[in-house]
Amino acid sequence: MRSLGIVAFVSSVLFAVAITWLNLSWKTIKQFTNETSQSRIDYYLSDFTLIDTNQAGEISYQLNAEHLIHKQSSGTSEIYRPHIRQSSLDGKLLTIDSEKAIQAGKGGNITLTGKVRVKQATTNDFPAFTLTTQNLTYNPVEQKISSQAKSDFISPQGTMTGIGFETRLNDQELRILSNVQAEFKPSQ
């Protein structure tokens, strides 16, 4: 009877030591620790609206999309079916739509891919226009859009096509980088 108690005591001590060793070993295995990784998802949003404001509390731009996936260590966000609304200082409303976008960190450039469509609504001072391209970079901090791809600019006054462009949204200047072709409609 006494030997049975000693055997039970020794086996329970060995069991406790084995469990403690296993627990400490488990915590050191990388896949079970909470280290940052490129593929680990921080958070996920579905059917959402994000509003970015400046220091004065005014809306810089508004982003609506079907899905957003934020990666933990890189800080990048994958955005599916984004719709961006941005108002300039002079009241022009610009909308940007695409199939997918990637934003590099908070406040970073938004790279839109797929069928990208930019529309500016008509105001008293400015006519409406539509821009279509395959890739576009939107810099929300500098209020700048640019592309290296073929781009079509369509307005009531005519159509311009070129390879690559850049413009600041608060300026009235558009720089098309190469292969510019223009077709203007005569005024009536």
GROMACS .gro file of C-alpha atoms in nm, residues 39-172:
model
  134
   39SER     CA    1   0.015   3.787  -4.402
   40ARG     CA    2  -0.157   3.817  -4.064
   41ILE     CA    3  -0.479   4.017  -4.087
   42ASP     CA    4  -0.525   4.289  -3.828
   43TYR     CA    5  -0.886   4.369  -3.904
   44TYR     CA    6  -1.145   4.329  -4.176
   45LEU     CA    7  -1.424   4.569  -4.273
   46SER     CA    8  -1.725   4.498  -4.492
   47ASP     CA    9  -1.960   4.754  -4.653
   48PHE     CA   10  -1.799   5.049  -4.477
   49THR     CA   11  -1.735   5.422  -4.504
   50LEU     CA   12  -1.413   5.587  -4.384
   51ILE     CA   13  -1.389   5.964  -4.356
   52ASP     CA   14  -1.049   6.135  -4.345
   53THR     CA   15  -1.038   6.482  -4.192
   54ASN     CA   16  -0.769   6.749  -4.184
   55GLN     CA   17  -0.645   6.926  -3.870
   56ALA     CA   18  -0.929   7.177  -3.888
   57GLY     CA   19  -1.184   6.895  -3.883
   58GLU     CA   20  -1.289   6.940  -4.245
   59ILE     CA   21  -1.342   6.628  -4.457
   60SER     CA   22  -1.044   6.559  -4.686
   61TYR     CA   23  -1.196   6.260  -4.858
   62GLN     CA   24  -1.448   5.984  -4.802
   63LEU     CA   25  -1.388   5.618  -4.892
   64ASN     CA   26  -1.669   5.364  -4.933
   65ALA     CA   27  -1.598   5.004  -5.032
   66GLU     CA   28  -1.727   4.650  -5.018
   67HIS     CA   29  -1.430   4.506  -4.822
   68LEU     CA   30  -1.108   4.617  -4.656
   69ILE     CA   31  -0.837   4.384  -4.531
   70HIS     CA   32  -0.563   4.541  -4.316
   71LYS     CA   33  -0.230   4.357  -4.281
   72GLN     CA   34  -0.073   4.372  -3.937
   73SER     CA   35   0.300   4.428  -3.982
   74SER     CA   36   0.313   4.607  -4.317
   75GLY     CA   37   0.022   4.838  -4.237
   76THR     CA   38  -0.112   4.802  -4.592
   77SER     CA   39  -0.481   4.777  -4.667
   78GLU     CA   40  -0.639   4.589  -4.956
   79ILE     CA   41  -0.964   4.757  -5.060
   80TYR     CA   42  -1.221   4.592  -5.287
   81ARG     CA   43  -1.458   4.801  -5.506
   82PRO     CA   44  -1.347   5.138  -5.360
   83HIS     CA   45  -1.544   5.458  -5.420
   84ILE     CA   46  -1.358   5.775  -5.320
   85ARG     CA   47  -1.529   6.116  -5.291
   86GLN     CA   48  -1.303   6.417  -5.263
   87SER     CA   49  -1.397   6.786  -5.258
   88SER     CA   50  -1.138   7.044  -5.358
   89LEU     CA   51  -1.094   7.386  -5.200
   90ASP     CA   52  -1.299   7.552  -5.475
   91GLY     CA   53  -1.594   7.314  -5.432
   92LYS     CA   54  -1.526   7.068  -5.715
   93LEU     CA   55  -1.649   6.716  -5.637
   94LEU     CA   56  -1.430   6.435  -5.768
   95THR     CA   57  -1.522   6.067  -5.748
   96ILE     CA   58  -1.286   5.775  -5.813
   97ASP     CA   59  -1.407   5.418  -5.865
   98SER     CA   60  -1.208   5.100  -5.933
   99GLU     CA   61  -1.211   4.726  -5.886
  100LYS     CA   62  -0.933   4.709  -5.624
  101ALA     CA   63  -0.697   4.938  -5.437
  102ILE     CA   64  -0.402   4.908  -5.202
  103GLN     CA   65  -0.314   5.177  -4.949
  104ALA     CA   66   0.041   5.174  -4.817
  105GLY     CA   67   0.004   5.265  -4.450
  106LYS     CA   68  -0.218   5.521  -4.283
  107GLY     CA   69  -0.242   5.833  -4.498
  108GLY     CA   70  -0.026   5.672  -4.767
  109ASN     CA   71  -0.085   5.667  -5.139
  110ILE     CA   72  -0.381   5.466  -5.265
  111THR     CA   73  -0.296   5.263  -5.576
  112LEU     CA   74  -0.615   5.181  -5.768
  113THR     CA   75  -0.615   4.898  -6.024
  114GLY     CA   76  -0.853   4.741  -6.271
  115LYS     CA   77  -1.104   4.961  -6.450
  116VAL     CA   78  -1.043   5.299  -6.288
  117ARG     CA   79  -1.293   5.578  -6.352
  118VAL     CA   80  -1.254   5.935  -6.227
  119LYS     CA   81  -1.543   6.181  -6.263
  120GLN     CA   82  -1.555   6.549  -6.184
  121ALA     CA   83  -1.900   6.698  -6.150
  122THR     CA   84  -1.994   7.017  -6.332
  123THR     CA   85  -1.968   7.341  -6.133
  124ASN     CA   86  -2.032   7.703  -6.236
  125ASP     CA   87  -1.661   7.751  -6.312
  126PHE     CA   88  -1.557   7.408  -6.437
  127PRO     CA   89  -1.707   7.164  -6.688
  128ALA     CA   90  -1.748   6.797  -6.603
  129PHE     CA   91  -1.494   6.544  -6.722
  130THR     CA   92  -1.439   6.168  -6.703
  131LEU     CA   93  -1.102   5.995  -6.689
  132THR     CA   94  -1.064   5.622  -6.756
  133THR     CA   95  -0.743   5.421  -6.708
  134GLN     CA   96  -0.619   5.085  -6.576
  135ASN     CA   97  -0.391   5.201  -6.291
  136LEU     CA   98  -0.404   5.521  -6.090
  137THR     CA   99  -0.224   5.653  -5.781
  138TYR     CA  100  -0.417   5.886  -5.551
  139ASN     CA  101  -0.215   6.081  -5.295
  140PRO     CA  102  -0.469   6.202  -5.036
  141VAL     CA  103  -0.215   6.418  -4.850
  142GLU     CA  104  -0.096   6.617  -5.154
  143GLN     CA  105  -0.437   6.589  -5.332
  144LYS     CA  106  -0.266   6.451  -5.642
  145ILE     CA  107  -0.359   6.180  -5.895
  146SER     CA  108  -0.121   6.021  -6.145
  147SER     CA  109  -0.081   5.720  -6.370
  148GLN     CA  110   0.175   5.562  -6.599
  149ALA     CA  111  -0.092   5.376  -6.802
  150LYS     CA  112  -0.290   5.480  -7.109
  151SER     CA  113  -0.554   5.731  -7.001
  152ASP     CA  114  -0.860   5.879  -7.173
  153PHE     CA  115  -0.993   6.223  -7.070
  154ILE     CA  116  -1.348   6.279  -7.191
  155SER     CA  117  -1.531   6.612  -7.160
  156PRO     CA  118  -1.807   6.795  -7.348
  157GLN     CA  119  -1.532   6.988  -7.530
  158GLY     CA  120  -1.361   6.675  -7.666
  159THR     CA  121  -1.138   6.379  -7.588
  160MET     CA  122  -0.766   6.353  -7.503
  161THR     CA  123  -0.570   6.030  -7.486
  162GLY     CA  124  -0.215   5.979  -7.365
  163ILE     CA  125   0.028   5.755  -7.184
  164GLY     CA  126   0.082   5.866  -6.825
  165PHE     CA  127  -0.037   6.184  -6.655
  166GLU     CA  128  -0.018   6.374  -6.329
  167THR     CA  129  -0.222   6.655  -6.178
  168ARG     CA  130  -0.295   6.819  -5.846
  169LEU     CA  131  -0.666   6.823  -5.777
  170ASN     CA  132  -0.670   7.187  -5.664
  171ASP     CA  133  -0.486   7.306  -5.977
  172GLN     CA  134  -0.624   7.359  -6.326
   0.00000   0.00000   0.00000
